[in-house]
Backbone as ProteinMPNN parsed JSONL, in Angstrom:
{"seq_chain_A": "MKVNQTFTCLLSFCGVGTINWDFLIDTCAFRYQVMTITLFLLGFVIPFTVIMFCYAAIILRLRKKRPLPSQSSRPFRIIAAVIITFVLCWAPFHITALMEMVLNTNDFLSPLHIRIIITLQITSSLAFINSCLNPLLYVFIGQNYKAEIRKSFLKVMERAFVESSTGTHIYSKSTNVVQSDETEV", "coords_chain_A": {"N_chain_A": [[-48.113, -62.42, -65.678], [-50.065, -65.198, -66.415], [-49.414, -67.879, -68.439], [-50.141, -70.728, -70.183], [-50.055, -72.324, -67.821], [-47.765, -71.369, -66.629], [-45.864, -68.751, -65.195], [-45.21, -65.617, -66.661], [-43.036, -62.877, -67.038], [-43.701, -59.679, -68.199], [-43.504, -56.584, -70.106], [-45.867, -54.371, -69.347], [-48.21, -52.512, -70.986], [-50.707, -51.839, -70.236], [-53.665, -50.745, -68.592], [-54.343, -50.755, -65.056], [-56.488, -52.702, -63.086], [-58.553, -53.115, -64.843], [-61.3, -55.044, -65.854], [-62.584, -56.228, -67.994], [-61.46, -58.541, -70.095], [-61.074, -58.898, -72.898], [-61.117, -56.305, -73.78], [-58.91, -55.421, -72.399], [-56.793, -56.884, -73.522], [-56.943, -55.973, -76.191], [-56.427, -53.258, -75.74], [-53.857, -53.428, -74.632], [-52.389, -54.456, -76.869], [-52.797, -52.348, -78.689], [-51.536, -50.169, -77.375], [-48.96, -51.174, -77.177], [-48.307, -51.247, -79.949], [-48.383, -48.484, -80.483], [-46.296, -47.596, -78.78], [-44.094, -48.921, -79.945], [-44.035, -47.9, -82.57], [-43.717, -45.203, -81.975], [-41.184, -45.288, -80.728], [-39.644, -46.09, -82.881], [-39.952, -43.888, -84.634], [-39.014, -41.691, -83.04], [-36.544, -42.664, -82.206], [-35.149, -43.498, -84.456], [-35.946, -42.646, -87.129], [-36.292, -39.757, -86.972], [-33.808, -38.928, -85.683], [-32.005, -39.951, -87.665], [-32.787, -38.406, -89.851], [-32.15, -35.844, -88.908], [-29.346, -36.14, -88.579], [-28.594, -36.584, -91.268], [-29.393, -34.129, -92.429], [-27.843, -32.269, -91.027], [-25.154, -33.086, -91.56], [-25.229, -32.874, -94.358], [-25.425, -30.121, -94.601], [-22.865, -29.447, -93.577], [-21.188, -30.611, -95.428], [-21.888, -29.119, -97.728], [-20.975, -26.557, -96.909], [-18.21, -27.103, -96.601], [-17.552, -27.637, -99.273], [-18.011, -25.15, -100.465], [-16.07, -23.582, -99.232], [-13.522, -24.602, -99.99], [-11.787, -25.031, -103.013], [-12.576, -27.536, -105.478], [-10.423, -29.39, -106.413], [-8.565, -29.198, -104.335], [-9.687, -30.332, -102.138], [-9.811, -32.276, -99.188], [-10.376, -35.672, -98.569], [-10.877, -36.592, -96.077], [-12.808, -35.333, -94.182], [-15.151, -36.068, -95.428], [-15.028, -38.834, -95.376], [-15.237, -39.247, -92.604], [-17.829, -38.324, -92.12], [-19.333, -40.06, -93.707], [-18.661, -42.471, -92.432], [-19.757, -42.111, -89.858], [-22.507, -41.872, -90.402], [-23.016, -44.358, -91.623], [-22.335, -46.094, -89.525], [-24.224, -45.366, -87.632], [-26.626, -46.27, -88.903], [-26.026, -49.029, -89.219], [-25.834, -49.81, -86.598], [-28.288, -49.076, -85.318], [-30.444, -49.77, -86.988], [-30.902, -52.674, -87.1], [-32.002, -53.152, -84.461], [-34.391, -51.654, -84.529], [-35.722, -52.772, -86.715], [-36.113, -55.349, -85.813], [-37.74, -54.822, -83.542], [-39.981, -53.786, -84.879], [-40.692, -56.029, -86.332], [-41.429, -57.75, -84.231], [-43.658, -56.428, -83.348], [-45.377, -56.664, -85.544], [-45.56, -59.439, -85.865], [-46.728, -60.124, -83.547], [-47.731, -62.339, -81.14], [-49.852, -64.109, -78.87], [-48.742, -66.232, -77.697], [-46.276, -66.554, -75.711], [-44.256, -68.325, -75.267], [-43.568, -69.481, -77.628], [-41.311, -70.738, -80.116], [-40.604, -68.812, -82.119], [-41.25, -66.345, -80.917], [-39.516, -66.342, -78.738], [-37.026, -66.329, -80.077], [-37.221, -63.863, -81.236], [-37.183, -62.189, -78.964], [-34.661, -62.751, -77.954], [-33.114, -61.843, -80.049], [-33.803, -59.123, -79.988], [-32.623, -58.349, -77.55], [-29.879, -58.716, -78.204], [-29.624, -56.968, -80.43], [-30.296, -54.539, -79.252], [-28.138, -54.081, -77.576], [-26.16, -53.815, -79.531], [-27.09, -51.439, -80.637], [-26.665, -49.623, -78.538], [-23.947, -49.621, -78.491], [-23.245, -47.946, -80.499], [-22.966, -45.382, -79.4], [-20.511, -45.507, -78.232], [-18.864, -45.949, -80.39], [-18.83, -43.644, -82.06], [-17.077, -41.542, -80.958], [-14.618, -42.882, -81.247], [-14.499, -43.209, -84.053], [-14.255, -40.539, -84.818], [-11.718, -39.976, -83.741], [-9.944, -41.906, -84.825], [-10.333, -41.75, -87.619], [-10.388, -39.051, -88.058], [-7.895, -37.941, -87.325], [-4.311, -38.057, -87.754], [-3.725, -40.735, -86.74], [-2.217, -43.055, -86.922], [0.5, -42.303, -87.224], [0.834, -41.043, -84.711], [0.411, -43.173, -82.939], [2.536, -44.793, -83.665], [4.698, -43.14, -82.921], [4.297, -43.011, -80.164], [4.586, -45.713, -79.471], [7.249, -46.119, -80.239], [8.506, -44.416, -78.359], [7.905, -45.7, -75.986], [9.245, -48.163, -76.312], [11.889, -47.242, -76.595], [12.356, -46.159, -74.033], [12.083, -48.545, -72.545], [14.289, -50.07, -73.485], [16.378, -48.415, -72.774], [16.17, -48.391, -69.95], [16.594, -51.161, -69.392], [19.194, -51.612, -70.367], [20.911, -49.823, -69.021], [20.373, -50.237, -66.447], [18.873, -48.505, -64.948], [16.096, -46.82, -63.442], [13.455, -44.869, -64.445], [11.628, -42.473, -62.974], [8.877, -40.509, -63.288], [7.246, -37.541, -62.559], [5.022, -35.187, -63.353], [6.965, -32.725, -64.483], [9.399, -33.415, -63.39], [12.228, -35.48, -63.316], [13.605, -38.32, -61.995], [16.419, -40.255, -61.466], [17.746, -43.399, -60.595], [20.421, -45.525, -59.671], [20.578, -49.022, -59.747], [21.749, -51.314, -57.374], [23.051, -54.459, -56.902], [22.728, -56.791, -54.255]], "CA_chain_A": [[-49.191, -62.966, -66.496], [-50.0, -66.631, -66.454], [-49.545, -68.417, -69.792], [-49.953, -72.183, -70.234], [-49.755, -72.825, -66.483], [-46.495, -70.853, -66.171], [-45.897, -67.281, -65.035], [-44.247, -64.94, -67.557], [-42.891, -61.444, -66.775], [-43.86, -58.89, -69.458], [-43.714, -55.19, -69.985], [-47.323, -54.182, -69.5], [-48.602, -51.191, -71.364], [-52.108, -51.806, -70.037], [-54.177, -50.162, -67.411], [-54.469, -51.646, -63.93], [-57.849, -52.725, -62.561], [-59.568, -53.385, -65.902], [-61.845, -56.348, -65.685], [-62.946, -56.771, -69.322], [-60.214, -59.098, -70.555], [-60.958, -58.67, -74.336], [-60.791, -54.913, -73.908], [-57.563, -55.322, -71.886], [-55.883, -57.416, -74.534], [-56.902, -55.02, -77.305], [-55.714, -52.049, -75.248], [-52.42, -53.756, -74.53], [-51.877, -54.549, -78.246], [-52.757, -51.01, -79.292], [-50.498, -49.389, -76.719], [-47.657, -51.694, -77.583], [-48.036, -50.737, -81.273], [-48.079, -47.062, -80.434], [-44.974, -47.411, -78.193], [-43.128, -49.397, -80.846], [-43.932, -46.901, -83.663], [-43.084, -43.946, -81.408], [-39.777, -45.547, -80.515], [-39.025, -46.104, -84.247], [-39.871, -42.543, -85.139], [-38.138, -40.839, -82.188], [-35.241, -43.288, -82.003], [-34.387, -43.805, -85.679], [-36.317, -41.789, -88.289], [-35.987, -38.388, -86.688], [-32.349, -38.771, -85.583], [-31.385, -40.175, -88.969], [-33.065, -37.193, -90.68], [-31.329, -34.715, -88.404], [-27.92, -36.394, -88.895], [-28.388, -36.378, -92.721], [-29.519, -32.753, -92.735], [-26.665, -31.53, -90.497], [-23.94, -33.449, -92.336], [-25.353, -32.295, -95.731], [-25.038, -28.728, -94.46], [-21.439, -29.366, -93.355], [-20.568, -30.916, -96.716], [-22.046, -27.956, -98.587], [-20.066, -25.52, -96.473], [-16.835, -27.476, -96.95], [-17.328, -27.5, -100.729], [-17.953, -23.782, -100.78], [-14.848, -23.026, -98.699], [-12.366, -25.067, -100.666], [-11.966, -25.488, -104.395], [-12.744, -29.008, -105.594], [-9.197, -30.205, -106.471], [-7.732, -29.252, -103.072], [-10.43, -30.921, -101.025], [-9.411, -33.503, -98.533], [-11.479, -36.596, -98.441], [-11.003, -36.978, -94.684], [-14.125, -34.991, -93.537], [-16.218, -36.824, -96.069], [-14.951, -40.209, -94.865], [-15.733, -39.214, -91.225], [-19.243, -38.187, -92.211], [-19.886, -41.337, -94.211], [-18.489, -43.49, -91.361], [-20.72, -41.85, -88.762], [-23.856, -42.213, -90.872], [-23.078, -45.797, -91.831], [-22.288, -46.69, -88.178], [-25.56, -45.133, -86.996], [-27.555, -47.169, -89.559], [-25.708, -50.408, -88.945], [-26.033, -50.126, -85.158], [-29.64, -48.877, -84.849], [-31.486, -50.382, -87.87], [-31.31, -54.022, -86.674], [-32.9, -53.103, -83.332], [-35.741, -51.126, -84.924], [-36.34, -53.746, -87.619], [-36.546, -56.45, -84.911], [-38.875, -54.326, -82.764], [-41.168, -53.699, -85.755], [-41.076, -57.436, -86.616], [-42.125, -58.282, -83.046], [-45.0, -55.791, -83.336], [-46.219, -57.242, -86.615], [-45.751, -60.863, -85.573], [-47.145, -60.228, -82.1], [-48.595, -63.489, -80.816], [-50.104, -64.272, -77.433], [-47.988, -67.407, -77.245], [-44.985, -65.965, -75.351], [-43.259, -69.369, -75.174], [-43.321, -70.069, -78.936], [-39.88, -70.585, -80.535], [-40.445, -67.618, -82.832], [-41.246, -65.264, -79.971], [-38.264, -66.475, -77.954], [-35.959, -65.914, -80.988], [-37.326, -62.374, -81.401], [-36.814, -61.55, -77.717], [-33.19, -62.824, -77.866], [-32.594, -60.935, -81.049], [-34.009, -57.793, -79.463], [-31.534, -58.099, -76.595], [-28.583, -58.557, -78.91], [-29.635, -55.753, -81.276], [-30.289, -53.33, -78.433], [-26.733, -53.942, -77.153], [-25.48, -53.264, -80.703], [-27.564, -50.024, -80.797], [-26.015, -48.772, -77.559], [-22.498, -49.551, -78.816], [-23.075, -46.761, -81.39], [-22.507, -44.248, -78.626], [-19.05, -45.676, -77.999], [-18.116, -45.947, -81.643], [-18.678, -42.317, -82.643], [-15.765, -40.863, -80.63], [-13.51, -43.64, -81.852], [-14.438, -42.839, -85.454], [-13.674, -39.15, -84.966], [-10.291, -39.996, -83.459], [-9.144, -42.765, -85.779], [-10.426, -41.294, -89.019], [-10.147, -37.591, -88.106], [-6.519, -37.443, -87.107], [-3.324, -38.965, -88.332], [-3.502, -41.553, -85.541], [-1.203, -44.069, -87.162], [1.77, -41.714, -86.862], [0.851, -40.824, -83.273], [0.554, -44.456, -82.29], [3.894, -45.256, -83.936], [5.565, -42.285, -82.081], [4.109, -43.453, -78.771], [5.165, -47.051, -79.352], [8.743, -45.934, -80.279], [8.989, -43.825, -77.128], [7.845, -46.731, -74.959], [10.279, -49.116, -76.605], [13.118, -46.545, -76.326], [12.461, -46.141, -72.594], [12.279, -49.893, -72.046], [15.616, -50.493, -73.805], [17.317, -47.563, -71.972], [16.076, -48.896, -68.598], [17.196, -52.438, -69.217], [20.601, -51.615, -70.672], [21.705, -49.064, -68.074], [20.059, -50.653, -65.091], [18.259, -47.353, -64.231], [14.651, -46.692, -63.507], [13.039, -43.476, -64.617], [10.344, -42.156, -62.344], [8.544, -39.143, -63.702], [6.044, -36.916, -62.029], [4.858, -33.967, -64.11], [8.158, -32.355, -65.255], [10.613, -33.839, -62.681], [12.76, -36.822, -63.678], [14.522, -38.761, -60.991], [17.038, -41.486, -61.922], [18.514, -44.032, -59.565], [21.155, -46.727, -60.135], [20.265, -50.205, -58.903], [22.97, -52.067, -57.016], [22.695, -55.782, -56.44], [23.341, -57.193, -53.006]], "C_chain_A": [[-49.022, -64.507, -66.593], [-50.332, -67.159, -67.857], [-49.233, -69.895, -69.717], [-49.4, -72.748, -68.902], [-48.387, -72.433, -65.984], [-46.625, -69.359, -66.09], [-44.816, -66.676, -65.912], [-44.248, -63.44, -67.161], [-42.91, -60.716, -68.108], [-43.868, -57.409, -69.091], [-45.211, -54.963, -70.273], [-47.588, -52.737, -69.854], [-50.106, -50.956, -71.127], [-52.447, -51.097, -68.726], [-54.368, -51.159, -66.293], [-55.949, -51.568, -63.465], [-58.926, -52.934, -63.587], [-60.028, -54.831, -65.796], [-62.199, -57.028, -67.036], [-61.681, -57.216, -70.025], [-60.032, -58.854, -72.091], [-60.521, -57.226, -74.555], [-59.335, -54.726, -73.471], [-56.555, -55.789, -72.877], [-55.802, -56.498, -75.71], [-56.207, -53.774, -76.953], [-54.274, -52.283, -75.149], [-51.755, -53.791, -75.935], [-51.761, -53.214, -78.843], [-51.661, -50.148, -78.671], [-49.08, -49.857, -77.027], [-47.295, -51.197, -78.977], [-47.666, -49.293, -81.25], [-46.668, -46.848, -79.89], [-43.887, -47.84, -79.215], [-42.939, -48.403, -82.08], [-43.329, -45.609, -83.188], [-41.585, -44.126, -81.222], [-39.058, -45.546, -81.894], [-38.899, -44.688, -84.765], [-38.9, -41.648, -84.349], [-36.699, -41.374, -82.041], [-34.485, -43.555, -83.307], [-34.703, -42.811, -86.77], [-35.885, -40.368, -88.096], [-34.481, -38.136, -86.513], [-31.619, -38.965, -86.853], [-31.547, -38.943, -89.865], [-32.24, -36.014, -90.23], [-29.849, -34.892, -88.73], [-27.714, -36.13, -90.433], [-28.405, -34.876, -93.022], [-28.28, -32.004, -92.245], [-25.384, -31.837, -91.275], [-24.039, -32.942, -93.79], [-24.989, -30.804, -95.666], [-23.531, -28.537, -94.295], [-20.767, -29.618, -94.693], [-20.69, -29.739, -97.644], [-21.105, -26.774, -98.176], [-18.594, -25.88, -96.815], [-16.556, -27.372, -98.458], [-17.252, -26.048, -101.157], [-16.625, -23.14, -100.342], [-13.632, -23.388, -99.538], [-12.703, -25.38, -102.139], [-11.906, -27.013, -104.501], [-11.427, -29.797, -105.645], [-8.444, -30.29, -105.143], [-8.512, -29.855, -101.888], [-9.855, -32.181, -100.495], [-10.613, -34.396, -98.419], [-11.759, -37.019, -97.017], [-12.352, -36.584, -94.054], [-15.273, -35.794, -94.159], [-16.257, -38.249, -95.615], [-15.462, -40.277, -93.415], [-17.276, -39.191, -91.255], [-19.915, -39.47, -92.664], [-19.789, -42.418, -93.146], [-19.477, -43.335, -90.258], [-22.128, -42.24, -89.178], [-24.02, -43.736, -91.03], [-23.143, -46.557, -90.48], [-23.633, -46.546, -87.542], [-26.61, -46.118, -87.609], [-27.327, -48.603, -89.19], [-25.943, -50.79, -87.463], [-27.522, -50.039, -84.773], [-30.704, -49.59, -85.7], [-31.872, -51.838, -87.427], [-32.28, -54.021, -85.491], [-34.299, -52.702, -83.733], [-36.441, -52.071, -85.809], [-36.868, -54.915, -86.774], [-37.777, -56.059, -84.096], [-40.146, -54.237, -83.619], [-41.612, -55.112, -86.114], [-41.856, -58.029, -85.462], [-43.556, -57.696, -82.997], [-45.875, -56.462, -84.374], [-46.515, -58.695, -86.33], [-46.237, -61.156, -84.164], [-48.145, -61.384, -81.936], [-48.794, -63.47, -79.29], [-49.389, -65.441, -76.875], [-46.56, -66.91, -76.965], [-43.922, -67.044, -75.273], [-42.991, -70.016, -76.533], [-41.887, -69.814, -79.304], [-39.618, -69.292, -81.278], [-40.353, -66.398, -81.883], [-39.984, -65.219, -79.101], [-37.098, -65.95, -78.774], [-35.999, -64.412, -81.13], [-36.845, -61.664, -80.152], [-35.245, -61.615, -77.594], [-32.552, -61.898, -78.866], [-32.742, -59.48, -80.643], [-32.928, -57.45, -78.433], [-30.196, -57.898, -77.232], [-28.56, -57.257, -79.711], [-29.706, -54.446, -80.432], [-28.899, -53.081, -77.895], [-25.89, -53.336, -78.331], [-25.868, -51.776, -80.898], [-26.839, -49.136, -79.79], [-24.501, -48.643, -77.792], [-22.242, -48.355, -79.74], [-22.575, -45.57, -80.642], [-21.021, -44.296, -78.304], [-18.246, -45.635, -79.316], [-17.859, -44.578, -82.234], [-17.385, -41.605, -82.236], [-14.572, -41.59, -81.209], [-13.414, -43.319, -83.376], [-13.81, -41.461, -85.679], [-12.172, -39.188, -84.676], [-9.537, -40.686, -84.519], [-9.196, -42.291, -87.215], [-10.012, -39.826, -89.094], [-8.742, -37.142, -87.963], [-5.559, -38.472, -87.744], [-2.843, -39.844, -87.175], [-2.413, -42.603, -85.725], [0.233, -43.522, -86.758], [1.909, -41.482, -85.361], [1.07, -42.092, -82.536], [1.991, -44.981, -82.475], [4.917, -44.464, -83.072], [5.467, -42.768, -80.62], [4.782, -44.802, -78.539], [6.707, -46.921, -79.348], [9.27, -45.388, -78.963], [8.9, -44.86, -76.02], [8.949, -47.729, -75.143], [11.663, -48.488, -76.266], [13.397, -46.511, -74.767], [12.712, -47.567, -72.026], [13.7, -50.336, -72.305], [16.641, -49.675, -72.978], [17.338, -48.09, -70.535], [16.808, -50.235, -68.458], [18.675, -52.44, -69.488], [21.454, -50.89, -69.645], [21.365, -49.414, -66.663], [19.415, -49.48, -64.301], [16.741, -47.44, -64.397], [14.373, -45.21, -63.627], [11.699, -43.31, -64.003], [10.007, -40.726, -62.72], [7.224, -38.727, -63.037], [6.014, -35.501, -62.587], [6.144, -33.652, -64.871], [9.45, -32.839, -64.607], [10.927, -35.243, -63.08], [13.769, -37.195, -62.609], [15.095, -40.13, -61.468], [17.789, -42.09, -60.708], [19.141, -45.275, -60.097], [20.787, -47.875, -59.191], [21.57, -50.916, -58.618], [22.459, -53.406, -56.478], [23.446, -56.118, -55.16], [23.776, -58.637, -53.041]], "O_chain_A": [[-47.922, -65.004, -66.831], [-51.415, -66.902, -68.383], [-48.167, -70.279, -69.235], [-48.44, -73.519, -68.871], [-47.867, -73.04, -65.048], [-47.404, -68.756, -66.827], [-43.673, -67.132, -65.925], [-45.301, -62.83, -66.977], [-42.206, -61.102, -69.041], [-44.182, -57.021, -67.966], [-45.719, -55.336, -71.33], [-47.229, -51.833, -69.099], [-50.709, -50.047, -71.696], [-51.584, -50.89, -67.872], [-54.546, -52.344, -66.577], [-56.556, -50.497, -63.46], [-60.109, -52.933, -63.245], [-59.206, -55.738, -65.661], [-62.113, -58.248, -67.171], [-60.907, -56.385, -70.5], [-58.902, -58.621, -72.522], [-59.671, -56.946, -75.399], [-58.6, -53.961, -74.094], [-55.53, -55.131, -73.059], [-54.706, -56.245, -76.209], [-55.452, -53.242, -77.767], [-53.489, -51.421, -75.544], [-50.686, -53.214, -76.135], [-50.741, -52.911, -79.462], [-50.932, -49.467, -79.392], [-48.143, -49.064, -77.122], [-46.162, -50.778, -79.215], [-46.723, -48.89, -81.93], [-45.912, -46.04, -80.429], [-42.861, -47.169, -79.324], [-41.819, -48.145, -82.521], [-42.532, -44.985, -83.888], [-40.805, -43.223, -81.523], [-37.949, -45.023, -82.002], [-37.848, -44.315, -85.285], [-38.076, -40.942, -84.931], [-35.766, -40.613, -81.783], [-33.282, -43.817, -83.265], [-33.786, -42.18, -87.295], [-35.189, -39.808, -88.943], [-33.937, -37.222, -87.134], [-30.679, -38.22, -87.132], [-30.613, -38.499, -90.532], [-31.694, -35.271, -91.046], [-29.17, -33.937, -89.109], [-26.726, -35.5, -90.811], [-27.558, -34.383, -93.767], [-27.726, -31.187, -92.98], [-24.622, -30.928, -91.604], [-23.014, -32.613, -94.387], [-24.327, -30.286, -96.565], [-22.973, -27.571, -94.815], [-19.846, -28.887, -95.055], [-19.714, -29.372, -98.297], [-20.531, -26.103, -99.033], [-17.839, -25.021, -97.27], [-15.437, -27.051, -98.86], [-16.526, -25.717, -102.095], [-16.121, -22.245, -101.02], [-12.783, -22.529, -99.772], [-13.765, -25.92, -102.448], [-11.254, -27.679, -103.696], [-11.327, -30.813, -104.958], [-7.783, -31.285, -104.846], [-8.016, -29.869, -100.761], [-9.452, -33.064, -101.252], [-11.733, -33.934, -98.2], [-12.74, -37.713, -96.75], [-12.991, -37.437, -93.438], [-16.239, -36.147, -93.483], [-17.327, -38.84, -95.471], [-16.067, -41.28, -93.037], [-17.936, -39.928, -90.522], [-20.915, -39.909, -92.097], [-20.724, -43.199, -92.968], [-19.999, -44.33, -89.755], [-22.86, -42.862, -88.408], [-25.029, -44.312, -90.624], [-23.896, -47.518, -90.325], [-24.148, -47.502, -86.962], [-27.388, -46.72, -86.869], [-28.269, -49.334, -88.883], [-26.214, -51.948, -87.143], [-27.983, -50.854, -83.973], [-31.753, -49.97, -85.18], [-33.057, -52.169, -87.394], [-33.256, -54.771, -85.484], [-35.277, -53.33, -83.329], [-37.66, -52.202, -85.707], [-37.971, -55.403, -87.019], [-38.726, -56.832, -83.965], [-41.24, -54.563, -83.159], [-42.814, -55.367, -86.193], [-42.84, -58.737, -85.678], [-44.516, -58.385, -82.652], [-47.024, -56.794, -84.083], [-47.643, -59.138, -86.543], [-46.161, -62.281, -83.672], [-49.233, -61.388, -82.512], [-48.003, -62.891, -78.545], [-49.417, -65.646, -75.662], [-45.733, -66.854, -77.875], [-42.742, -66.699, -75.215], [-42.259, -71.004, -76.6], [-41.292, -68.822, -78.883], [-38.549, -68.704, -81.121], [-39.483, -65.541, -82.041], [-39.475, -64.144, -78.785], [-36.262, -65.21, -78.254], [-34.96, -63.751, -81.145], [-36.168, -60.641, -80.25], [-34.612, -60.643, -77.18], [-31.557, -61.239, -78.565], [-31.859, -58.675, -80.94], [-32.381, -56.347, -78.463], [-29.448, -57.0, -76.844], [-27.572, -56.524, -79.668], [-29.231, -53.395, -80.863], [-28.513, -51.919, -77.769], [-25.038, -52.472, -78.124], [-25.027, -50.965, -81.288], [-26.436, -48.023, -80.128], [-23.868, -47.685, -77.349], [-21.137, -47.813, -79.757], [-21.807, -44.789, -81.203], [-20.367, -43.268, -78.128], [-17.058, -45.311, -79.306], [-16.812, -44.347, -82.839], [-16.665, -41.111, -83.104], [-13.603, -40.952, -81.623], [-12.307, -43.178, -83.895], [-12.984, -41.248, -86.566], [-11.418, -38.47, -85.333], [-8.586, -40.137, -85.074], [-8.216, -42.413, -87.949], [-9.373, -39.4, -90.055], [-8.396, -36.057, -88.43], [-5.944, -39.555, -88.186], [-1.715, -39.714, -86.7], [-1.758, -42.99, -84.757], [1.012, -44.184, -86.072], [2.981, -41.7, -84.798], [1.846, -42.117, -81.581], [2.579, -45.541, -81.55], [5.875, -45.042, -82.558], [6.485, -42.907, -79.942], [5.463, -45.003, -77.534], [7.378, -47.555, -78.533], [10.323, -45.809, -78.485], [9.783, -44.885, -75.163], [9.56, -48.119, -74.148], [12.513, -49.173, -75.698], [14.501, -46.793, -74.301], [13.505, -47.721, -71.097], [14.301, -50.941, -71.417], [17.657, -50.218, -72.544], [18.414, -48.226, -69.952], [17.563, -50.425, -67.504], [19.384, -53.233, -68.868], [22.597, -51.281, -69.408], [22.018, -48.925, -65.741], [19.435, -49.504, -63.07], [16.209, -48.033, -65.335], [15.012, -44.396, -62.96], [10.725, -43.924, -64.439], [10.807, -39.822, -62.477], [6.253, -39.481, -62.981], [6.91, -34.705, -62.304], [6.387, -34.313, -65.882], [10.514, -32.695, -65.21], [10.047, -36.098, -63.179], [14.703, -36.435, -62.353], [14.339, -41.034, -61.824], [18.383, -41.365, -59.91], [18.528, -46.015, -60.867], [20.701, -47.69, -57.977], [22.398, -51.099, -59.511], [21.525, -53.442, -55.677], [24.62, -55.785, -54.994], [24.318, -59.142, -52.058]]}, "name": "protein", "num_of_chains": 1, "seq": "MKVNQTFTCLLSFCGVGTINWDFLIDTCAFRYQVMTITLFLLGFVIPFTVIMFCYAAIILRLRKKRPLPSQSSRPFRIIAAVIITFVLCWAPFHITALMEMVLNTNDFLSPLHIRIIITLQITSSLAFINSCLNPLLYVFIGQNYKAEIRKSFLKVMERAFVESSTGTHIYSKSTNVVQSDETEV"}
């Protein structure tokens, strides 16, 4: 699309071959609004509703299974963390997309439009990071990971000190351990 004597690449939601430019611009704007609203509904509202419904069912079952004083807060912390992470990762993207739809101008080189486009790129990256964060939340909140990391660290340090003090190298493959003494020449 040529704007102000420069060419601009855009996502076009318009039909090809239409000659009536006013109709084309109106059709583009309408299709863009439909796509943005559909993305908001299918990408945020419905998933958030499903997440809330499923986790509410899990919480109700956990409360029925265990008496209140003996309940661990760990499952509730995991659920809260997943929900908060989803909202913090996806809401900025959808808010920015809705702002772009509402503030839609035909001046694609305006400072406001450029800021919105940059913000959309940043917030879409944040939204995709949500997929990486969920497994980490389940591991770090769901298990006693501090003790496991401490054990692993102590084993690594123990092996390092044993190797350096005895001058031996330990090579392990599955269950076989082979030790060899180093001799200096």
